[in-house]
Short mmCIF file of C-alpha atoms and ligand atoms in Angstrom, two decimals:
data_model
loop_
_atom_site.label_atom_id
_atom_site.label_comp_id
_atom_site.label_asym_id
_atom_site.label_seq_id
_atom_site.Cartn_x
_atom_site.Cartn_y
_atom_site.Cartn_z
CA MET A 1 -55.44 111.00 43.48
CA THR A 2 -57.30 114.26 42.54
CA SER A 3 -58.51 115.01 39.30
CA LYS A 4 -56.29 114.56 36.49
CA THR A 5 -55.58 118.37 34.91
CA ALA A 6 -52.63 117.11 33.59
CA PRO A 7 -52.71 113.43 32.80
CA ARG A 8 -49.28 111.48 32.86
CA VAL A 9 -49.77 108.89 29.69
CA ALA A 10 -47.46 105.88 29.25
CA ILE A 11 -47.29 104.82 25.64
CA ILE A 12 -46.03 101.00 24.76
CA GLY A 13 -44.05 100.82 21.65
CA GLY A 14 -42.76 102.91 19.44
CA GLY A 15 -43.78 102.05 15.86
CA PHE A 16 -46.26 103.84 13.33
CA SER A 17 -49.13 103.51 16.37
CA GLY A 18 -47.04 104.81 18.97
CA ILE A 19 -45.89 107.74 17.16
CA ALA A 20 -49.53 108.34 16.25
CA ALA A 21 -50.39 108.18 19.60
CA ALA A 22 -47.60 110.46 20.92
CA GLN A 23 -48.57 113.23 18.00
CA ARG A 24 -52.61 112.92 19.11
CA LEU A 25 -51.93 113.47 22.96
CA MET A 26 -49.71 116.86 22.10
CA LYS A 27 -52.40 117.96 19.61
CA TYR A 28 -54.68 117.79 22.55
CA GLY A 29 -52.46 119.58 24.83
CA ILE A 30 -51.29 116.53 26.71
CA GLU A 31 -47.46 116.67 27.08
CA ASP A 32 -46.54 114.59 30.28
CA PHE A 33 -46.05 111.53 28.57
CA ILE A 34 -43.16 108.94 27.85
CA LEU A 35 -43.03 106.65 25.12
CA PHE A 36 -41.48 103.10 25.84
CA GLU A 37 -39.81 101.36 23.23
CA GLN A 38 -37.97 98.00 23.73
CA SER A 39 -35.73 98.45 20.75
CA ASP A 40 -32.78 100.97 20.58
CA ALA A 41 -34.82 103.14 18.00
CA LEU A 42 -38.23 103.84 16.71
CA GLY A 43 -40.00 102.11 13.91
CA GLY A 44 -41.65 99.19 15.31
CA THR A 45 -42.61 96.81 12.70
CA TRP A 46 -40.38 98.04 9.96
CA LEU A 47 -37.34 98.11 12.48
CA ASP A 48 -38.10 94.52 13.18
CA ASN A 49 -38.47 93.58 9.70
CA SER A 50 -35.47 93.71 7.69
CA TYR A 51 -35.49 90.95 5.51
CA PRO A 52 -34.29 90.69 2.09
CA GLY A 53 -36.88 92.54 -0.15
CA ALA A 54 -38.99 93.99 2.71
CA GLU A 55 -41.40 97.17 1.20
CA VAL A 56 -44.65 98.10 1.84
CA ASP A 57 -47.63 96.74 -0.29
CA THR A 58 -49.92 99.78 0.31
CA PRO A 59 -48.84 102.78 -1.76
CA SER A 60 -46.36 104.93 0.14
CA HIS A 61 -48.48 108.12 0.17
CA ILE A 62 -51.42 106.94 2.24
CA TYR A 63 -49.35 104.20 4.29
CA SER A 64 -47.59 107.40 6.03
CA PHE A 65 -49.05 109.87 8.53
CA SER A 66 -51.65 112.61 7.68
CA PHE A 67 -49.54 115.21 9.71
CA ASN A 68 -46.05 114.50 7.81
CA ARG A 69 -45.76 114.97 4.19
CA ASN A 70 -42.93 113.20 2.76
CA ASP A 71 -41.20 113.27 -0.78
CA TRP A 72 -41.58 109.19 -1.67
CA THR A 73 -39.42 107.81 -4.19
CA ARG A 74 -41.44 105.08 -5.05
CA THR A 75 -45.14 104.28 -5.83
CA HIS A 76 -44.34 101.37 -2.58
CA CYS A 77 -41.45 102.06 -0.69
CA ALA A 78 -38.66 99.86 0.70
CA ARG A 79 -38.34 99.34 4.42
CA ASP A 80 -35.04 101.40 4.92
CA GLU A 81 -37.07 104.71 3.28
CA LEU A 82 -39.90 103.96 5.67
CA LEU A 83 -37.83 103.28 8.39
CA ALA A 84 -36.15 106.59 8.16
CA TYR A 85 -39.28 108.13 7.62
CA LEU A 86 -40.84 107.23 10.87
CA GLN A 87 -37.59 107.90 12.77
CA ARG A 88 -37.76 111.78 11.22
CA THR A 89 -41.04 112.16 12.41
CA GLY A 90 -39.98 111.12 15.85
CA ASP A 91 -37.77 113.76 15.40
CA ALA A 92 -40.13 116.31 13.82
CA LEU A 93 -42.32 115.75 16.75
CA ASN A 94 -39.41 116.26 19.36
CA LEU A 95 -40.20 112.68 20.94
CA GLY A 96 -36.48 112.16 22.03
CA PRO A 97 -36.70 114.11 25.37
CA ARG A 98 -39.87 111.64 25.92
CA LEU A 99 -38.39 108.50 25.09
CA ARG A 100 -37.41 105.57 27.06
CA LEU A 101 -35.71 103.36 24.16
CA ARG A 102 -34.24 99.81 25.21
CA THR A 103 -36.98 99.51 27.81
CA GLY A 104 -39.68 97.03 27.88
CA VAL A 105 -42.91 96.91 29.72
CA ARG A 106 -43.46 93.59 31.05
CA SER A 107 -46.90 94.51 33.35
CA ALA A 108 -49.83 97.36 34.31
CA ALA A 109 -51.64 97.08 37.14
CA TRP A 110 -54.66 99.49 37.78
CA ASP A 111 -54.37 100.61 41.57
CA ALA A 112 -58.22 101.11 42.44
CA ALA A 113 -57.01 103.32 45.39
CA THR A 114 -55.26 105.93 43.70
CA HIS A 115 -56.69 105.71 39.86
CA GLN A 116 -53.33 105.37 38.37
CA TRP A 117 -51.27 102.56 36.65
CA THR A 118 -48.24 100.94 37.54
CA LEU A 119 -46.02 99.65 35.02
CA THR A 120 -43.42 97.26 35.82
CA LEU A 121 -40.33 97.84 33.38
CA GLY A 122 -37.93 95.13 31.96
CA SER A 123 -35.47 96.06 34.59
CA GLY A 124 -38.15 95.57 37.50
CA GLU A 125 -38.21 99.35 38.06
CA THR A 126 -42.09 100.67 38.28
CA ALA A 127 -43.30 103.75 36.87
CA VAL A 128 -46.83 105.27 37.70
CA PHE A 129 -49.32 107.01 35.20
CA ASP A 130 -52.73 108.45 35.12
CA ALA A 131 -53.52 106.76 31.76
CA VAL A 132 -51.73 103.97 29.27
CA ILE A 133 -51.79 103.74 25.68
CA THR A 134 -50.44 100.33 24.23
CA ALA A 135 -49.36 100.58 20.77
CA VAL A 136 -47.18 97.17 20.80
CA GLY A 137 -48.28 95.84 17.24
CA PHE A 138 -50.56 93.36 15.86
CA LEU A 139 -48.17 91.47 13.69
CA ASN A 140 -45.08 91.42 15.70
CA VAL A 141 -45.09 88.06 18.22
CA PRO A 142 -43.28 85.33 15.41
CA ASN A 143 -45.27 82.22 14.84
CA TYR A 144 -43.12 79.48 15.18
CA PRO A 145 -44.36 76.05 13.61
CA LYS A 146 -44.37 73.07 15.97
CA TRP A 147 -42.17 71.29 13.45
CA ALA A 148 -39.37 73.52 13.71
CA GLU A 149 -39.00 72.97 17.61
CA GLY A 150 -35.92 71.37 19.05
CA THR A 151 -35.07 69.60 15.82
CA GLY A 152 -31.40 69.46 15.73
CA PHE A 153 -31.63 70.65 11.94
CA GLY A 154 -28.01 71.41 10.57
CA GLY A 155 -28.92 74.43 8.47
CA ALA A 156 -30.05 77.79 9.69
CA ILE A 157 -33.38 78.51 10.66
CA ILE A 158 -34.67 82.30 10.39
CA HIS A 159 -37.84 83.86 11.12
CA SER A 160 -39.01 86.44 8.49
CA ALA A 161 -39.23 89.03 11.29
CA ARG A 162 -35.92 87.98 13.10
CA TRP A 163 -33.27 88.23 10.14
CA PRO A 164 -29.66 88.33 11.56
CA LYS A 165 -28.12 91.54 10.38
CA GLY A 166 -26.04 90.99 6.96
CA TYR A 167 -27.51 87.63 6.76
CA ASP A 168 -26.98 86.72 2.91
CA LEU A 169 -28.48 84.34 0.94
CA THR A 170 -26.33 83.98 -2.37
CA GLY A 171 -25.11 80.94 -3.41
CA LYS A 172 -27.47 78.94 -0.53
CA ARG A 173 -29.78 76.19 -0.92
CA VAL A 174 -32.64 78.03 0.46
CA GLY A 175 -36.04 77.08 1.41
CA VAL A 176 -38.96 79.51 2.45
CA VAL A 177 -41.62 78.40 4.00
CA GLY A 178 -45.23 80.29 3.71
CA THR A 179 -46.46 82.17 0.74
CA GLY A 180 -47.80 85.31 2.38
CA SER A 181 -47.29 88.56 1.95
CA THR A 182 -43.67 88.47 3.61
CA ALA A 183 -42.90 85.16 1.89
CA VAL A 184 -43.50 86.58 -1.33
CA GLN A 185 -40.93 89.62 -1.20
CA ILE A 186 -38.28 86.93 0.13
CA VAL A 187 -38.89 84.45 -2.47
CA THR A 188 -38.29 87.61 -5.10
CA GLU A 189 -35.18 88.25 -3.75
CA ALA A 190 -33.56 84.75 -2.93
CA ALA A 191 -34.74 83.31 -6.48
CA LYS A 192 -32.27 86.21 -7.70
CA VAL A 193 -29.16 85.01 -5.57
CA ALA A 194 -29.77 81.45 -4.27
CA ILE A 195 -28.24 78.22 -6.01
CA HIS A 196 -31.76 76.84 -5.37
CA LEU A 197 -34.85 77.95 -3.89
CA THR A 198 -37.58 75.58 -2.54
CA VAL A 199 -40.92 77.58 -1.37
CA PHE A 200 -42.94 75.51 0.65
CA GLN A 201 -46.41 76.26 0.59
CA ARG A 202 -49.13 74.85 3.03
CA GLU A 203 -52.12 76.85 1.38
CA PRO A 204 -51.62 79.10 -1.85
CA ASN A 205 -52.61 82.65 -1.34
CA TRP A 206 -54.48 84.62 -4.18
CA VAL A 207 -51.72 87.29 -5.73
CA LEU A 208 -52.81 90.61 -6.64
CA ARG A 209 -50.83 92.66 -8.94
CA LYS A 210 -49.01 95.69 -6.89
CA GLY A 211 -47.77 98.19 -9.74
CA ASN A 212 -44.51 98.90 -7.94
CA ARG A 213 -42.42 101.40 -9.80
CA PRO A 214 -40.36 104.63 -9.05
CA TYR A 215 -41.91 107.94 -9.26
CA THR A 216 -40.70 109.92 -12.39
CA PRO A 217 -38.92 113.26 -11.20
CA ALA A 218 -42.11 115.22 -12.58
CA GLU A 219 -44.49 112.95 -10.26
CA ARG A 220 -42.02 113.44 -7.37
CA GLN A 221 -42.20 117.70 -7.50
CA ARG A 222 -46.25 117.33 -7.98
CA TYR A 223 -46.45 114.87 -4.83
CA ARG A 224 -44.11 117.40 -3.07
CA SER A 225 -46.64 120.03 -3.00
CA TRP A 226 -49.26 120.17 -0.23
CA LEU A 227 -52.10 119.93 -2.85
CA GLY A 228 -50.49 117.45 -5.00
CA HIS A 229 -50.10 115.37 -1.68
CA LYS A 230 -53.13 115.84 -0.63
CA LEU A 231 -54.77 114.80 -3.82
CA LEU A 232 -52.85 111.63 -4.41
CA ARG A 233 -53.74 110.86 -0.68
CA LEU A 234 -57.43 111.50 -1.40
CA LYS A 235 -57.26 109.30 -4.64
CA HIS A 236 -55.69 106.48 -2.74
CA PHE A 237 -58.46 106.60 0.00
CA ILE A 238 -61.33 106.81 -2.19
CA ASP A 239 -59.50 103.50 -3.65
CA TYR A 240 -59.67 101.82 -0.45
CA GLU A 241 -63.13 102.92 0.63
CA ARG A 242 -64.43 101.66 -2.73
CA GLU A 243 -63.20 98.62 -2.22
CA ARG A 244 -64.59 98.16 1.11
CA ALA A 245 -67.62 99.99 0.42
CA GLY A 246 -70.86 97.36 0.88
CA GLY A 247 -68.41 94.36 1.78
CA ARG A 248 -69.02 92.90 -1.39
CA ASN A 249 -65.47 92.43 -2.54
CA GLN A 250 -65.14 90.41 0.84
CA MET A 251 -68.40 88.03 0.35
CA ALA A 252 -68.48 84.77 -1.19
CA GLY A 253 -70.21 84.89 -4.78
CA THR A 254 -70.95 88.45 -4.98
CA PRO A 255 -70.13 89.81 -8.57
CA ALA A 256 -67.60 91.91 -7.06
CA ASN A 257 -66.11 88.80 -5.46
CA THR A 258 -66.38 86.97 -8.77
CA LYS A 259 -64.47 89.43 -10.86
CA LEU A 260 -61.65 89.99 -8.41
CA ARG A 261 -61.11 85.88 -8.87
CA GLU A 262 -61.26 86.30 -12.77
CA GLY A 263 -58.94 89.28 -12.74
CA ALA A 264 -56.47 87.18 -10.00
CA LEU A 265 -56.70 84.23 -12.15
CA ALA A 266 -55.80 85.82 -15.62
CA TYR A 267 -52.60 87.37 -14.15
CA MET A 268 -52.11 84.14 -12.84
CA ARG A 269 -52.27 82.37 -16.38
CA ARG A 270 -50.48 84.99 -18.08
CA GLU A 271 -47.71 85.14 -15.74
CA LEU A 272 -47.05 81.22 -15.42
CA ALA A 273 -47.73 81.00 -19.10
CA GLY A 274 -44.17 79.19 -19.27
CA ARG A 275 -44.88 77.05 -16.52
CA ALA A 276 -48.48 76.12 -16.50
CA GLU A 277 -47.81 72.91 -14.93
CA LEU A 278 -47.49 75.35 -11.64
CA ILE A 279 -51.00 76.83 -12.26
CA PRO A 280 -53.08 74.12 -10.59
CA MET A 281 -50.61 74.28 -7.41
CA VAL A 282 -50.55 77.69 -6.88
CA THR A 283 -54.61 78.32 -7.42
CA PRO A 284 -56.45 78.83 -4.18
CA ASP A 285 -59.74 77.10 -3.41
CA TYR A 286 -61.25 79.76 -1.35
CA PRO A 287 -62.57 82.85 -2.23
CA VAL A 288 -60.10 86.11 -2.93
CA TRP A 289 -59.75 87.82 0.58
CA GLY A 290 -60.51 84.54 2.33
CA LYS A 291 -56.86 85.31 3.47
CA ARG A 292 -55.33 88.87 3.34
CA PRO A 293 -54.32 88.99 -0.70
CA VAL A 294 -50.73 89.05 -1.41
CA TYR A 295 -49.94 92.19 -3.75
CA CYS A 296 -46.83 91.65 -5.64
CA ASP A 297 -45.67 91.79 -9.23
CA THR A 298 -42.61 89.56 -8.97
CA TYR A 299 -43.82 86.15 -6.96
CA TYR A 300 -45.17 84.15 -10.31
CA SER A 301 -42.10 85.05 -12.20
CA SER A 302 -39.79 84.06 -9.43
CA ILE A 303 -41.36 80.70 -8.92
CA ALA A 304 -41.37 80.31 -12.94
CA GLN A 305 -37.50 80.48 -12.72
CA ASP A 306 -35.41 77.15 -13.15
CA ASN A 307 -33.64 77.43 -9.69
CA VAL A 308 -37.47 77.37 -7.87
CA THR A 309 -39.50 74.42 -6.86
CA VAL A 310 -42.60 75.03 -5.54
CA ALA A 311 -43.27 72.18 -2.55
CA PRO A 312 -45.76 71.36 -0.50
CA GLN A 313 -45.91 71.75 3.11
CA VAL A 314 -43.10 70.91 5.61
CA VAL A 315 -43.78 67.62 8.05
CA GLU A 316 -40.10 66.94 9.48
CA LEU A 317 -36.94 68.49 9.74
CA THR A 318 -34.20 65.80 10.34
CA PRO A 319 -30.57 66.73 11.10
CA ASP A 320 -29.84 67.16 7.30
CA ARG A 321 -32.99 67.20 5.63
CA VAL A 322 -36.26 68.86 5.22
CA ILE A 323 -39.03 66.38 4.53
CA ASP A 324 -42.54 67.60 2.98
CA GLN A 325 -45.65 66.32 2.92
CA SER A 326 -45.22 64.07 -0.46
CA GLY A 327 -42.28 62.63 1.42
CA THR A 328 -39.75 64.30 -0.90
CA GLN A 329 -36.44 65.10 1.04
CA HIS A 330 -34.68 68.34 0.83
CA GLU A 331 -31.29 69.54 1.26
CA LEU A 332 -31.29 73.06 2.55
CA ASP A 333 -28.76 75.40 4.07
CA VAL A 334 -31.17 77.95 5.63
CA LEU A 335 -34.98 77.44 6.10
CA VAL A 336 -36.54 80.95 6.36
CA LEU A 337 -39.89 80.85 7.88
CA ALA A 338 -42.12 83.28 6.74
CA THR A 339 -45.02 82.04 8.79
CA GLY A 340 -46.28 85.26 10.28
CA PHE A 341 -47.27 86.14 13.58
CA LYS A 342 -49.41 85.56 16.49
CA ALA A 343 -52.21 87.48 15.31
CA THR A 344 -54.95 86.77 17.50
CA ASP A 345 -52.97 86.92 20.64
CA TYR A 346 -53.45 90.60 21.40
CA LEU A 347 -50.75 92.18 23.93
CA TYR A 348 -49.40 88.73 24.15
CA THR A 349 -46.19 89.63 25.74
CA LEU A 350 -47.80 91.96 28.65
CA SER A 351 -49.91 91.18 31.59
CA VAL A 352 -52.55 93.75 32.22
CA ARG A 353 -54.39 93.95 35.66
CA GLY A 354 -57.08 96.30 36.18
CA THR A 355 -60.09 96.58 38.51
CA GLY A 356 -60.63 94.16 41.03
CA GLY A 357 -56.98 92.75 39.75
CA ARG A 358 -58.25 90.83 36.47
CA GLU A 359 -56.24 90.39 33.98
CA LEU A 360 -57.07 91.08 30.55
CA HIS A 361 -56.37 87.62 28.83
CA ASP A 362 -58.24 85.98 31.53
CA VAL A 363 -61.62 88.68 31.04
CA TRP A 364 -60.68 87.80 27.16
CA ALA A 365 -60.36 84.11 27.31
CA GLY A 366 -59.34 84.23 24.01
CA GLU A 367 -62.09 86.31 22.52
CA PRO A 368 -60.60 89.51 22.37
CA GLU A 369 -62.91 92.33 22.00
CA ALA A 370 -63.10 95.93 23.00
CA LEU A 371 -65.09 99.29 22.30
CA SER A 372 -64.00 100.12 18.99
CA GLY A 373 -60.80 97.90 19.35
CA VAL A 374 -59.79 100.75 21.50
CA ALA A 375 -60.86 100.74 25.58
CA VAL A 376 -62.24 97.25 27.53
CA PRO A 377 -64.51 97.70 30.30
CA GLY A 378 -62.82 97.02 33.84
CA PHE A 379 -59.82 98.82 32.56
CA PRO A 380 -60.22 102.23 33.15
CA ASN A 381 -57.80 104.62 31.78
CA PHE A 382 -56.54 102.20 29.40
CA PHE A 383 -56.42 102.29 25.49
CA MET A 384 -54.99 99.93 22.30
CA MET A 385 -53.77 101.22 19.07
CA TYR A 386 -54.50 98.51 16.66
CA GLY A 387 -56.54 96.53 19.12
CA PRO A 388 -59.30 93.61 18.26
CA ASN A 389 -61.44 94.09 15.16
CA THR A 390 -59.28 97.15 13.71
CA ASN A 391 -57.30 95.68 11.06
CA SER A 392 -58.20 96.97 7.63
CA GLY A 393 -57.12 99.56 5.38
CA PRO A 394 -55.88 102.16 4.62
CA LEU A 395 -54.03 101.40 8.22
CA VAL A 396 -52.48 104.47 8.76
CA TYR A 397 -55.66 106.50 8.71
CA LEU A 398 -57.10 104.04 11.04
CA LEU A 399 -54.00 103.94 13.68
CA GLU A 400 -54.74 107.72 13.70
CA SER A 401 -58.20 107.29 14.49
CA HIS A 402 -57.71 104.84 17.21
CA ALA A 403 -55.07 107.41 18.69
CA ASP A 404 -57.46 109.98 18.37
CA PHE A 405 -60.19 107.94 20.59
CA ALA A 406 -57.47 107.55 23.56
CA ALA A 407 -56.17 111.02 23.17
CA ARG A 408 -59.88 112.57 22.94
CA CYS A 409 -60.90 110.72 26.17
CA ILE A 410 -57.91 111.36 28.31
CA ARG A 411 -58.26 114.83 27.42
CA ASP A 412 -62.01 115.05 28.29
CA MET A 413 -61.29 113.06 31.54
CA ALA A 414 -58.92 116.05 32.40
CA ARG A 415 -61.48 118.64 31.44
CA SER A 416 -64.14 117.29 32.97
CA GLY A 417 -62.39 117.15 36.41
CA SER A 418 -62.82 113.36 36.39
CA ASP A 419 -60.09 110.61 37.02
CA THR A 420 -61.27 107.60 35.37
CA VAL A 421 -62.68 106.96 32.30
CA GLU A 422 -63.67 103.54 31.13
CA ALA A 423 -65.91 101.68 28.52
CA ASP A 424 -69.32 100.90 29.32
CA PRO A 425 -69.70 97.01 29.29
CA ALA A 426 -73.14 97.38 27.20
CA VAL A 427 -72.41 99.73 25.17
CA THR A 428 -69.28 97.43 24.29
CA GLN A 429 -71.51 94.63 23.94
CA ARG A 430 -73.62 96.55 21.38
CA PHE A 431 -70.65 97.59 19.49
CA ASN A 432 -69.15 94.27 18.96
CA ALA A 433 -72.68 92.51 18.36
CA TRP A 434 -72.79 95.01 15.52
CA ILE A 435 -69.37 94.36 13.78
CA GLN A 436 -69.92 90.32 14.19
CA ALA A 437 -73.03 90.41 12.57
CA ARG A 438 -71.20 91.94 9.64
CA LEU A 439 -68.30 89.64 10.21
CA GLN A 440 -70.05 86.66 10.03
CA LYS A 441 -71.27 87.41 6.43
CA THR A 442 -67.60 87.73 5.05
CA VAL A 443 -65.02 85.17 3.24
CA TRP A 444 -62.83 85.89 6.29
CA ALA A 445 -65.28 83.75 8.63
CA THR A 446 -65.10 80.40 6.30
CA SER A 447 -61.60 80.30 5.28
CA ASN A 448 -58.17 79.57 6.85
CA ASN A 449 -56.40 82.90 7.66
CA TYR A 450 -54.85 84.48 10.72
CA PHE A 451 -58.12 86.60 11.34
CA ARG A 452 -59.70 83.82 13.47
CA ASN A 453 -59.34 82.55 16.93
CA ALA A 454 -59.45 79.26 18.07
CA SER A 455 -62.63 79.24 17.94
CA GLY A 456 -63.34 80.64 14.73
CA LYS A 457 -64.47 84.15 15.37
CA VAL A 458 -62.86 86.71 13.39
CA VAL A 459 -61.44 89.08 15.94
CA THR A 460 -58.75 90.87 14.00
CA GLN A 461 -60.87 92.47 11.31
CA TRP A 462 -62.69 95.86 10.84
CA PRO A 463 -65.83 94.65 8.57
CA PHE A 464 -66.87 98.25 7.13
CA THR A 465 -64.93 101.33 5.62
CA ALA A 466 -62.36 103.26 7.09
CA LEU A 467 -64.53 106.57 7.37
CA THR A 468 -66.98 104.20 8.99
CA TYR A 469 -64.70 103.71 11.56
CA ARG A 470 -63.57 107.02 12.09
CA LEU A 471 -67.19 108.31 12.29
CA SER A 472 -68.47 105.21 14.25
CA SER A 473 -66.21 105.73 16.81
CA LYS A 474 -66.94 109.20 17.55
CA PHE A 475 -70.53 107.62 18.28
CA TRP A 476 -69.13 104.81 20.24
CA ARG A 477 -66.82 106.90 22.32
CA LYS A 478 -69.67 109.36 23.19
CA ARG A 479 -71.96 107.07 23.70
CA GLY A 480 -69.85 104.36 25.54
CA MET A 481 -67.08 105.84 27.41
CA LYS A 482 -68.00 106.95 31.09
CA TYR A 483 -66.36 109.63 33.13
CA SER A 484 -66.23 109.44 36.76
CA LYS A 485 -63.80 110.74 39.73
CA ASN A 486 -62.23 108.96 42.67
CA GLU A 487 -64.00 111.45 45.69
CA ALA A 488 -62.10 108.95 48.47
CA ALA A 489 -58.87 109.87 47.37
CA SER A 490 -59.68 113.64 46.38
P1 NAP B 501 -49.17 85.32 6.87
O1 NAP B 501 -49.86 86.14 5.75
O2 NAP B 501 -49.65 85.00 8.50
O3 NAP B 501 -48.36 84.01 6.11
C1 NAP B 501 -47.83 83.00 6.58
C2 NAP B 501 -47.66 81.69 5.80
O4 NAP B 501 -46.83 80.84 6.73
C3 NAP B 501 -48.67 81.66 5.18
O5 NAP B 501 -48.44 81.14 3.96
C4 NAP B 501 -48.97 80.26 5.83
O6 NAP B 501 -49.86 79.24 5.41
C5 NAP B 501 -47.81 79.62 6.17
N1 NAP B 501 -47.56 79.43 7.40
C6 NAP B 501 -47.98 79.32 8.98
N2 NAP B 501 -47.78 78.70 10.21
C7 NAP B 501 -47.23 77.63 9.23
C8 NAP B 501 -46.89 76.04 9.68
N3 NAP B 501 -47.02 75.81 10.79
N4 NAP B 501 -46.43 75.19 8.46
C9 NAP B 501 -46.54 75.46 7.39
N5 NAP B 501 -46.77 76.57 6.76
C10 NAP B 501 -47.15 77.48 8.05
O7 NAP B 501 -47.87 86.37 7.13
P2 NAP B 501 -46.99 87.25 6.40
O8 NAP B 501 -46.33 87.11 5.23
O9 NAP B 501 -45.57 87.55 7.37
O10 NAP B 501 -47.97 88.69 6.56
C11 NAP B 501 -48.39 88.83 7.51
C12 NAP B 501 -49.41 90.49 7.15
O11 NAP B 501 -48.19 91.09 7.40
C13 NAP B 501 -49.58 90.45 5.94
O12 NAP B 501 -50.94 89.89 6.05
C14 NAP B 501 -49.53 91.95 6.11
O13 NAP B 501 -50.49 92.46 6.46
C15 NAP B 501 -48.62 91.94 6.62
N6 NAP B 501 -47.50 92.55 5.94
C16 NAP B 501 -47.29 93.70 5.25
C17 NAP B 501 -46.20 93.65 4.37
C18 NAP B 501 -46.24 95.36 3.63
O14 NAP B 501 -45.75 95.06 2.49
N7 NAP B 501 -46.69 96.31 4.06
C19 NAP B 501 -45.36 92.99 4.00
C20 NAP B 501 -45.42 91.60 4.42
C21 NAP B 501 -46.31 91.54 5.45
P3 NAP B 501 -51.47 79.24 5.62
O15 NAP B 501 -51.88 80.17 4.47
O16 NAP B 501 -51.58 77.62 4.97
O17 NAP B 501 -51.70 79.48 6.95
#
C-alpha cells in the first residue's frame, strides 16, 4: 500500500459516537468512509433502550452535538425525542450513502504487509480499510445476573436494554432488579400502572434531584437562537466543569463531598417523610459518587406508594417464585433486570488483531488502557470512541473530543505521506500512570461500581474536567502518536 493520500476508513457503530466520528472525518476532509451499524437504524443506545420512562438525565442542550442545534422540548428529553434527533443528525450529515445498516462487524485484523485492516462482517464477507474507528458503545452489552440463567421461571424476564416492542406493565405484578439510573426510570413508570411493584435492591444508590420539566414557549424561543443556544450550553458546561474541577466532589471526606451527602440526605428525608421506615434501607453507606449518582425527581415518591415494596436482592428464582435474600417469596408476572452492562469489557463483541496477530483483549488481559482512551500501542490506524478511562461529563463534548483525536491522526497520516499512525508504548504508559495516580484518590476506587475491573482498578472513568481531557488529549496526541511509512509496500 502506498501512502494514504485519501485513507478509507471504517466506523463501527451508529450511535452518538459513530455519528460524531463521521462528522469529524468530514470536517477534516476525509470523505471516504463507511459506517457499519448492526441495527436497522442509527441511534445506538437510544435505539436499544426503549423501556418505559427512558429519558436522558443530562440536560438536553449539553447532551447533544455542538454542530447540530436542536429545539428541545424539555430540560431532559425523552428517548423518542433523542432518537429522532440522532437520526435527523445523520440525515443532515448525509450519512445515508455511507451507511451499512443491519451489518455487524465480527472482527478486525491488521495486515502488516499492506498496512490495512480487514474487517469480517456478520455475514462472513470481508472488507478492507486503511483505518478503523470503533464506536460500539460503552454501556451496551447487557449484564445478566447468574441467578437469572436457566431457572425455568414461569414469568417473563426482561433486560431493560432488550425491551420487547409494546410490552406493557399495566395490571401486572412487576419486579424490578436494580436501583441504578435505568431502574429508577422504569420504577417510576411501573409504579403508575402495576398492581404491585417490588424493587429488588442489592445496594442503594445516592439519588440527586434532576429538575426535569418542559421548557416554556418563551424559553424554547430563546434557546432556538444561535446565541441563546450557545449561552445555555456554556452554562451547563461550566456547571459540569465546576462539579469536577479539583476532583473534590469525588474524594471522600472533602467538604464538597460532605455537602453533596447532606443535600442528598435532606432530599431523601423530605421525599420519604411519609414512609420514614424506608430511609435506613435506601441510605447508602458509601460516599456520594462512589457509584454514578442517580438523577431522578420521582424515584422516592414512587417507592413511597402503597403498591410498591422495596426488598433485598434476589437470590433465587423458582418456576413460580422470586426469592429474596431475607427468604421472602414473591409471586410475579414479570421480572425486569435493570442490572446494567458489562462496562469494563471494552469491545466485548469484537475481536481485534493488531501487529504480530496479537488480540487486543489478550494484550489488555483484563486491564484495558489506551492513550487518551483512544489509541493502543501495537494497533496502528485503530481508534476507539468512548474507550477506557474516558467516561465523564458532559459526555457528548467528550465523544466529540475522541472523534477529533482519531480524525486528526488519520488526516495527519495522509498529509505527511505516511501510511500508519500508532501510539507510542512509553507515552501511553506515562499517560495512564498520570490518570491512575488521580483515580486512586477518588471514591470510585473504594466503592462497588461498574467503573472497576475484576482486580479493582478504575478502568472506565476520566478523573479530570472535560476541558482538561480536550486540551491534554492534544498534548498526548502530538507527543504520543507516531507516523511511519511502509517502504516495502510503496
Ligand atoms: P447500573 O448503574 O450498573 O445499575 C445496575 C443495577 O443493577 C445496580 O443497582 C446493581 O446493584 C444491580 N445489579 C447488577 N447486577 C446485579 C445482580 N447480579 N444482582 C442484583 N442486582 C444487580 O446500570 P444502569 O442503571 O443501566 O445504568 C448504567 C449507566 O447508564 C448509568 O450510570 C448512566 O451512566 C447510564 N444511563 C443513563 C441514562 C440517562 O438518562 N442518560 C439512563 C439510564 C442509564 P449494585 O449497585 O449493588 O451493583
